[in-house]
mmCIF file of C-alpha atoms in Angstrom:
data_model
loop_
_atom_site.group_PDB
_atom_site.id
_atom_site.type_symbol
_atom_site.label_atom_id
_atom_site.label_comp_id
_atom_site.label_asym_id
_atom_site.label_seq_id
_atom_site.Cartn_x
_atom_site.Cartn_y
_atom_site.Cartn_z
ATOM 1 C CA UNK A 8 89.794 81.711 73.089
ATOM 2 C CA UNK A 9 86.902 83.220 75.025
ATOM 3 C CA UNK A 10 86.963 86.763 76.365
ATOM 4 C CA UNK A 11 87.098 87.143 80.122
ATOM 5 C CA UNK A 12 85.051 90.331 80.577
ATOM 6 C CA UNK A 13 87.478 92.205 82.833
ATOM 7 C CA UNK A 14 89.034 95.536 81.991
ATOM 8 C CA UNK A 15 90.777 98.315 83.857
ATOM 9 C CA UNK A 16 93.991 100.257 84.267
ATOM 10 C CA UNK A 17 97.478 98.991 85.024
ATOM 11 C CA UNK A 18 98.436 101.828 87.349
ATOM 12 C CA UNK A 19 101.900 100.384 87.981
ATOM 13 C CA UNK A 20 103.584 97.160 86.885
ATOM 14 C CA UNK A 21 107.084 96.154 87.944
ATOM 15 C CA UNK A 22 108.783 93.128 86.399
ATOM 16 C CA UNK A 23 111.757 91.848 88.413
ATOM 17 C CA UNK A 24 113.622 89.403 86.183
ATOM 18 C CA UNK A 25 116.234 86.751 86.906
ATOM 19 C CA UNK A 26 118.214 84.337 84.769
ATOM 20 C CA UNK A 27 118.308 80.763 86.036
ATOM 21 C CA UNK A 28 119.795 77.339 85.407
ATOM 22 C CA UNK A 29 117.577 75.625 82.776
ATOM 23 C CA UNK A 30 118.072 72.209 84.384
ATOM 24 C CA UNK A 31 116.826 73.519 87.724
ATOM 25 C CA UNK A 32 113.844 75.281 86.182
ATOM 26 C CA UNK A 33 112.907 72.252 84.081
ATOM 27 C CA UNK A 34 112.360 70.236 87.256
ATOM 28 C CA UNK A 35 109.816 72.803 88.476
ATOM 29 C CA UNK A 36 107.728 72.805 85.310
ATOM 30 C CA UNK A 37 104.860 70.380 84.742
ATOM 31 C CA UNK A 38 104.105 69.064 81.271
ATOM 32 C CA UNK A 39 103.603 70.452 78.666
ATOM 33 C CA UNK A 40 105.816 73.394 79.641
ATOM 34 C CA UNK A 41 109.568 73.751 79.174
ATOM 35 C CA UNK A 42 111.841 76.748 79.827
ATOM 36 C CA UNK A 43 112.022 79.416 77.159
ATOM 37 C CA UNK A 44 115.720 80.201 76.903
ATOM 38 C CA UNK A 45 117.493 83.485 76.339
ATOM 39 C CA UNK A 46 121.157 83.067 75.412
ATOM 40 C CA UNK A 47 121.131 79.667 77.122
ATOM 41 C CA UNK A 48 119.480 80.770 80.372
ATOM 42 C CA UNK A 49 115.971 80.204 81.680
ATOM 43 C CA UNK A 50 114.178 83.403 82.662
ATOM 44 C CA UNK A 51 112.135 83.644 85.856
ATOM 45 C CA UNK A 52 110.748 86.599 87.754
ATOM 46 C CA UNK A 53 108.130 88.464 89.730
ATOM 47 C CA UNK A 54 105.366 90.718 88.432
ATOM 48 C CA UNK A 55 104.129 93.345 90.921
ATOM 49 C CA UNK A 56 101.030 94.961 89.486
ATOM 50 C CA UNK A 57 98.588 97.481 90.881
ATOM 51 C CA UNK A 58 95.243 97.299 89.098
ATOM 52 C CA UNK A 59 92.739 100.141 89.215
ATOM 53 C CA UNK A 60 89.194 100.456 87.876
ATOM 54 C CA UNK A 61 89.106 96.653 87.499
ATOM 55 C CA UNK A 62 85.557 95.718 86.541
ATOM 56 C CA UNK A 63 83.348 93.722 84.264
ATOM 57 C CA UNK A 64 83.582 95.133 80.787
ATOM 58 C CA UNK A 65 80.688 97.519 80.197
ATOM 59 C CA UNK A 66 80.332 98.654 83.793
ATOM 60 C CA UNK A 67 81.108 102.274 84.723
ATOM 61 C CA UNK A 68 84.566 103.085 86.084
ATOM 62 C CA UNK A 69 82.968 103.857 89.457
ATOM 63 C CA UNK A 70 82.357 100.120 89.929
ATOM 64 C CA UNK A 71 86.040 99.298 89.481
ATOM 65 C CA UNK A 72 88.246 97.772 92.183
ATOM 66 C CA UNK A 73 91.837 98.566 93.147
ATOM 67 C CA UNK A 74 94.261 95.838 94.219
ATOM 68 C CA UNK A 75 97.944 95.061 94.637
ATOM 69 C CA UNK A 76 99.021 91.755 93.107
ATOM 70 C CA UNK A 77 102.139 89.651 92.745
ATOM 71 C CA UNK A 78 102.885 86.768 90.396
ATOM 72 C CA UNK A 79 105.958 84.556 90.338
ATOM 73 C CA UNK A 80 106.601 83.718 86.689
ATOM 74 C CA UNK A 81 108.689 81.395 84.532
ATOM 75 C CA UNK A 82 109.106 82.081 80.811
ATOM 76 C CA UNK A 83 108.000 78.924 79.015
ATOM 77 C CA UNK A 84 107.194 77.419 75.657
ATOM 78 C CA UNK A 85 105.018 74.464 74.765
ATOM 79 C CA UNK A 86 103.580 72.625 71.777
ATOM 80 C CA UNK A 87 99.936 72.683 70.748
ATOM 81 C CA UNK A 88 98.195 71.643 67.576
ATOM 82 C CA UNK A 89 98.903 74.999 65.936
ATOM 83 C CA UNK A 90 102.620 74.843 66.757
ATOM 84 C CA UNK A 91 105.029 76.334 69.277
ATOM 85 C CA UNK A 92 103.534 78.690 71.870
ATOM 86 C CA UNK A 93 105.316 81.084 74.245
ATOM 87 C CA UNK A 94 104.205 82.666 77.496
ATOM 88 C CA UNK A 95 104.690 82.296 81.230
ATOM 89 C CA UNK A 96 103.911 79.608 83.764
ATOM 90 C CA UNK A 97 102.802 81.191 87.046
ATOM 91 C CA UNK A 98 103.318 78.779 89.959
ATOM 92 C CA UNK A 99 101.812 81.205 92.471
ATOM 93 C CA UNK A 100 99.708 84.379 92.547
ATOM 94 C CA UNK A 101 99.321 86.747 95.506
ATOM 95 C CA UNK A 102 96.755 89.516 95.919
ATOM 96 C CA UNK A 103 95.612 92.078 98.462
ATOM 97 C CA UNK A 104 91.994 91.572 97.386
ATOM 98 C CA UNK A 105 89.770 88.875 98.838
ATOM 99 C CA UNK A 106 87.499 89.358 95.823
ATOM 100 C CA UNK A 107 90.438 88.560 93.539
ATOM 101 C CA UNK A 108 91.083 85.427 95.590
ATOM 102 C CA UNK A 109 87.493 84.297 95.200
ATOM 103 C CA UNK A 110 87.060 85.146 91.525
ATOM 104 C CA UNK A 111 90.625 84.297 90.544
ATOM 105 C CA UNK A 112 90.490 80.846 92.107
ATOM 106 C CA UNK A 113 87.451 80.106 89.961
ATOM 107 C CA UNK A 114 88.673 81.585 86.688
ATOM 108 C CA UNK A 115 92.450 82.038 86.610
ATOM 109 C CA UNK A 116 94.120 79.715 89.122
ATOM 110 C CA UNK A 117 95.004 79.554 92.801
ATOM 111 C CA UNK A 118 95.523 82.909 94.565
ATOM 112 C CA UNK A 119 96.992 83.545 98.016
ATOM 113 C CA UNK A 120 95.670 86.417 100.091
ATOM 114 C CA UNK A 121 98.594 88.663 101.073
ATOM 115 C CA UNK A 122 99.291 91.920 102.870
ATOM 116 C CA UNK A 123 101.119 94.484 100.718
ATOM 117 C CA UNK A 124 103.174 97.519 101.716
ATOM 118 C CA UNK A 125 103.895 100.095 99.010
ATOM 119 C CA UNK A 126 105.837 103.357 99.012
ATOM 120 C CA UNK A 127 106.302 105.339 95.793
ATOM 121 C CA UNK A 128 107.870 108.781 95.483
ATOM 122 C CA UNK A 129 109.867 110.690 92.848
ATOM 123 C CA UNK A 130 110.511 107.648 90.665
ATOM 124 C CA UNK A 131 111.427 105.321 93.531
ATOM 125 C CA UNK A 132 109.441 102.212 94.414
ATOM 126 C CA UNK A 133 109.385 100.054 97.533
ATOM 127 C CA UNK A 134 106.994 97.117 97.377
ATOM 128 C CA UNK A 135 106.731 94.176 99.747
ATOM 129 C CA UNK A 136 104.193 91.552 100.677
ATOM 130 C CA UNK A 137 103.644 88.743 103.149
ATOM 131 C CA UNK A 138 101.359 85.922 102.098
ATOM 132 C CA UNK A 139 98.953 83.846 104.133
ATOM 133 C CA UNK A 140 101.314 80.871 103.708
ATOM 134 C CA UNK A 141 104.406 82.828 104.798
ATOM 135 C CA UNK A 142 105.828 83.603 101.356
ATOM 136 C CA UNK A 143 107.405 87.062 101.351
ATOM 137 C CA UNK A 144 108.905 89.560 98.944
ATOM 138 C CA UNK A 145 110.740 92.886 99.203
ATOM 139 C CA UNK A 146 111.771 95.105 96.289
ATOM 140 C CA UNK A 147 113.371 98.558 96.219
ATOM 141 C CA UNK A 148 113.924 100.170 92.824
ATOM 142 C CA UNK A 149 114.513 103.513 91.124
ATOM 143 C CA UNK A 150 113.660 104.709 87.632
ATOM 144 C CA UNK A 151 116.714 104.965 85.381
ATOM 145 C CA UNK A 152 117.699 105.513 81.752
ATOM 146 C CA UNK A 153 120.740 103.224 82.039
ATOM 147 C CA UNK A 154 120.419 99.604 80.956
ATOM 148 C CA UNK A 155 122.496 97.232 83.173
ATOM 149 C CA UNK A 156 125.654 95.998 81.456
ATOM 150 C CA UNK A 157 125.319 92.694 83.362
ATOM 151 C CA UNK A 158 121.948 91.842 81.770
ATOM 152 C CA UNK A 159 121.667 88.911 79.404
ATOM 153 C CA UNK A 160 119.694 91.247 77.130
ATOM 154 C CA UNK A 161 121.699 93.653 74.998
ATOM 155 C CA UNK A 162 119.216 96.503 75.409
ATOM 156 C CA UNK A 163 115.939 97.635 76.922
ATOM 157 C CA UNK A 164 114.304 97.098 73.530
ATOM 158 C CA UNK A 165 115.430 93.459 73.357
ATOM 159 C CA UNK A 166 114.169 92.787 76.878
ATOM 160 C CA UNK A 167 110.888 94.552 76.141
ATOM 161 C CA UNK A 168 110.251 92.334 73.123
ATOM 162 C CA UNK A 169 110.994 89.176 75.115
ATOM 163 C CA UNK A 170 108.626 90.055 77.954
ATOM 164 C CA UNK A 171 105.895 91.300 75.667
ATOM 165 C CA UNK A 172 105.680 87.696 74.474
ATOM 166 C CA UNK A 173 104.860 86.706 78.071
ATOM 167 C CA UNK A 174 101.352 88.133 77.866
ATOM 168 C CA UNK A 175 99.907 84.609 77.896
ATOM 169 C CA UNK A 176 100.004 83.011 81.335
ATOM 170 C CA UNK A 177 98.969 79.641 82.761
ATOM 171 C CA UNK A 178 98.520 78.816 86.443
ATOM 172 C CA UNK A 179 97.672 75.593 88.303
ATOM 173 C CA UNK A 180 93.941 75.024 88.485
ATOM 174 C CA UNK A 181 92.756 75.780 92.033
ATOM 175 C CA UNK A 182 89.999 73.163 91.949
ATOM 176 C CA UNK A 183 91.464 70.232 90.030
ATOM 177 C CA UNK A 184 94.063 69.040 87.539
ATOM 178 C CA UNK A 185 95.270 71.078 84.590
ATOM 179 C CA UNK A 186 96.033 74.755 84.092
ATOM 180 C CA UNK A 187 93.946 77.906 83.747
ATOM 181 C CA UNK A 188 95.077 80.483 81.217
ATOM 182 C CA UNK A 189 94.606 84.186 80.564
ATOM 183 C CA UNK A 190 96.060 86.631 78.084
ATOM 184 C CA UNK A 191 96.822 90.237 78.950
ATOM 185 C CA UNK A 192 95.929 92.648 76.141
ATOM 186 C CA UNK A 193 97.027 96.290 76.313
ATOM 187 C CA UNK A 194 96.332 99.245 74.056
ATOM 188 C CA UNK A 195 100.043 99.947 74.073
ATOM 189 C CA UNK A 196 103.171 98.189 75.279
ATOM 190 C CA UNK A 197 105.746 100.551 76.696
ATOM 191 C CA UNK A 198 108.266 99.789 79.431
ATOM 192 C CA UNK A 199 111.221 101.606 80.961
ATOM 193 C CA UNK A 200 114.188 100.448 83.008
ATOM 194 C CA UNK A 201 114.470 100.239 86.775
ATOM 195 C CA UNK A 202 117.624 100.098 88.859
ATOM 196 C CA UNK A 203 117.100 97.630 91.705
ATOM 197 C CA UNK A 204 118.828 98.349 95.006
ATOM 198 C CA UNK A 205 117.330 95.428 96.907
ATOM 199 C CA UNK A 206 115.252 92.370 96.108
ATOM 200 C CA UNK A 207 114.465 89.521 98.483
ATOM 201 C CA UNK A 208 112.109 86.734 97.417
ATOM 202 C CA UNK A 209 111.545 83.837 99.782
ATOM 203 C CA UNK A 210 110.343 81.830 96.770
ATOM 204 C CA UNK A 211 113.498 82.249 94.677
ATOM 205 C CA UNK A 212 115.697 81.943 97.784
ATOM 206 C CA UNK A 213 114.142 78.585 98.708
ATOM 207 C CA UNK A 214 117.103 76.213 98.278
ATOM 208 C CA UNK A 215 114.779 73.232 97.880
ATOM 209 C CA UNK A 216 113.544 74.850 94.654
ATOM 210 C CA UNK A 217 116.569 76.862 93.540
ATOM 211 C CA UNK A 218 119.958 75.612 94.756
ATOM 212 C CA UNK A 219 122.519 78.258 95.624
ATOM 213 C CA UNK A 220 123.723 80.339 92.646
ATOM 214 C CA UNK A 221 121.154 78.773 90.299
ATOM 215 C CA UNK A 222 119.182 82.042 89.993
ATOM 216 C CA UNK A 223 120.724 85.511 89.504
ATOM 217 C CA UNK A 224 119.119 88.950 89.177
ATOM 218 C CA UNK A 225 119.167 90.244 85.603
ATOM 219 C CA UNK A 226 116.994 93.340 85.078
ATOM 220 C CA UNK A 227 113.811 95.173 86.047
ATOM 221 C CA UNK A 228 111.131 96.870 83.951
ATOM 222 C CA UNK A 229 108.392 99.388 84.716
ATOM 223 C CA UNK A 230 105.018 99.931 83.044
ATOM 224 C CA UNK A 231 102.519 102.606 84.145
ATOM 225 C CA UNK A 232 99.101 103.990 83.277
ATOM 226 C CA UNK A 233 98.119 101.332 80.725
ATOM 227 C CA UNK A 234 94.574 100.368 79.781
ATOM 228 C CA UNK A 235 94.227 96.598 79.662
ATOM 229 C CA UNK A 236 91.880 93.654 79.313
ATOM 230 C CA UNK A 237 92.125 90.052 80.494
ATOM 231 C CA UNK A 238 91.029 87.375 78.027
ATOM 232 C CA UNK A 239 90.420 83.860 79.230
ATOM 233 C CA UNK A 240 92.126 80.999 77.381
ATOM 234 C CA UNK A 241 91.143 77.400 76.955
ATOM 235 C CA UNK A 242 92.446 75.243 79.800
ATOM 236 C CA UNK A 243 95.428 72.952 79.288
#
């Protein structure tokens, strides 16, 4: 594993998580990936992350960039020589930054340039984007201390542990076959719960990908003010 020399601050990260039919999700996953199950369900979702001070490691903070980014994710597992691996397969990435599109397409996987709208106030969050290919997303959420009784996870702590294992992500190579991988490393892992009042994802509502009732909202998590680093992985 070679280090990708990028570091910065996760100013805000929202994970919107759904449980889905494993048979449906399996059809969307290329080899070698298969769904990672939680209590018999596949787990899919959206990561909405605002990065600040993003720069080559070693450069002053003043050189850092700020961007809004979205990633549609599927929790997966796969076999390699060293055994079973867990992480996420990311079929699409969206970003407000043209620099991220350029650099990301070369190093991480295909990115779509998108326009983001964000409103945050007193623990409430409204985030939406519209991509260059027409993909759209809208999320409205509020900080809460109450874990949803309808979640497949018994507690915030159980969900946190599951999603912490999703730090390794692979995306389709933008310039050829195979998959580009990165691992997110943070100095600390701490998330809290969000209560979601509205979520609309044109990707997860696409009936050609997810037939009706095959994907259901489960929970949402929030991470803020976290120093991080991206490390590049060997391609698959």
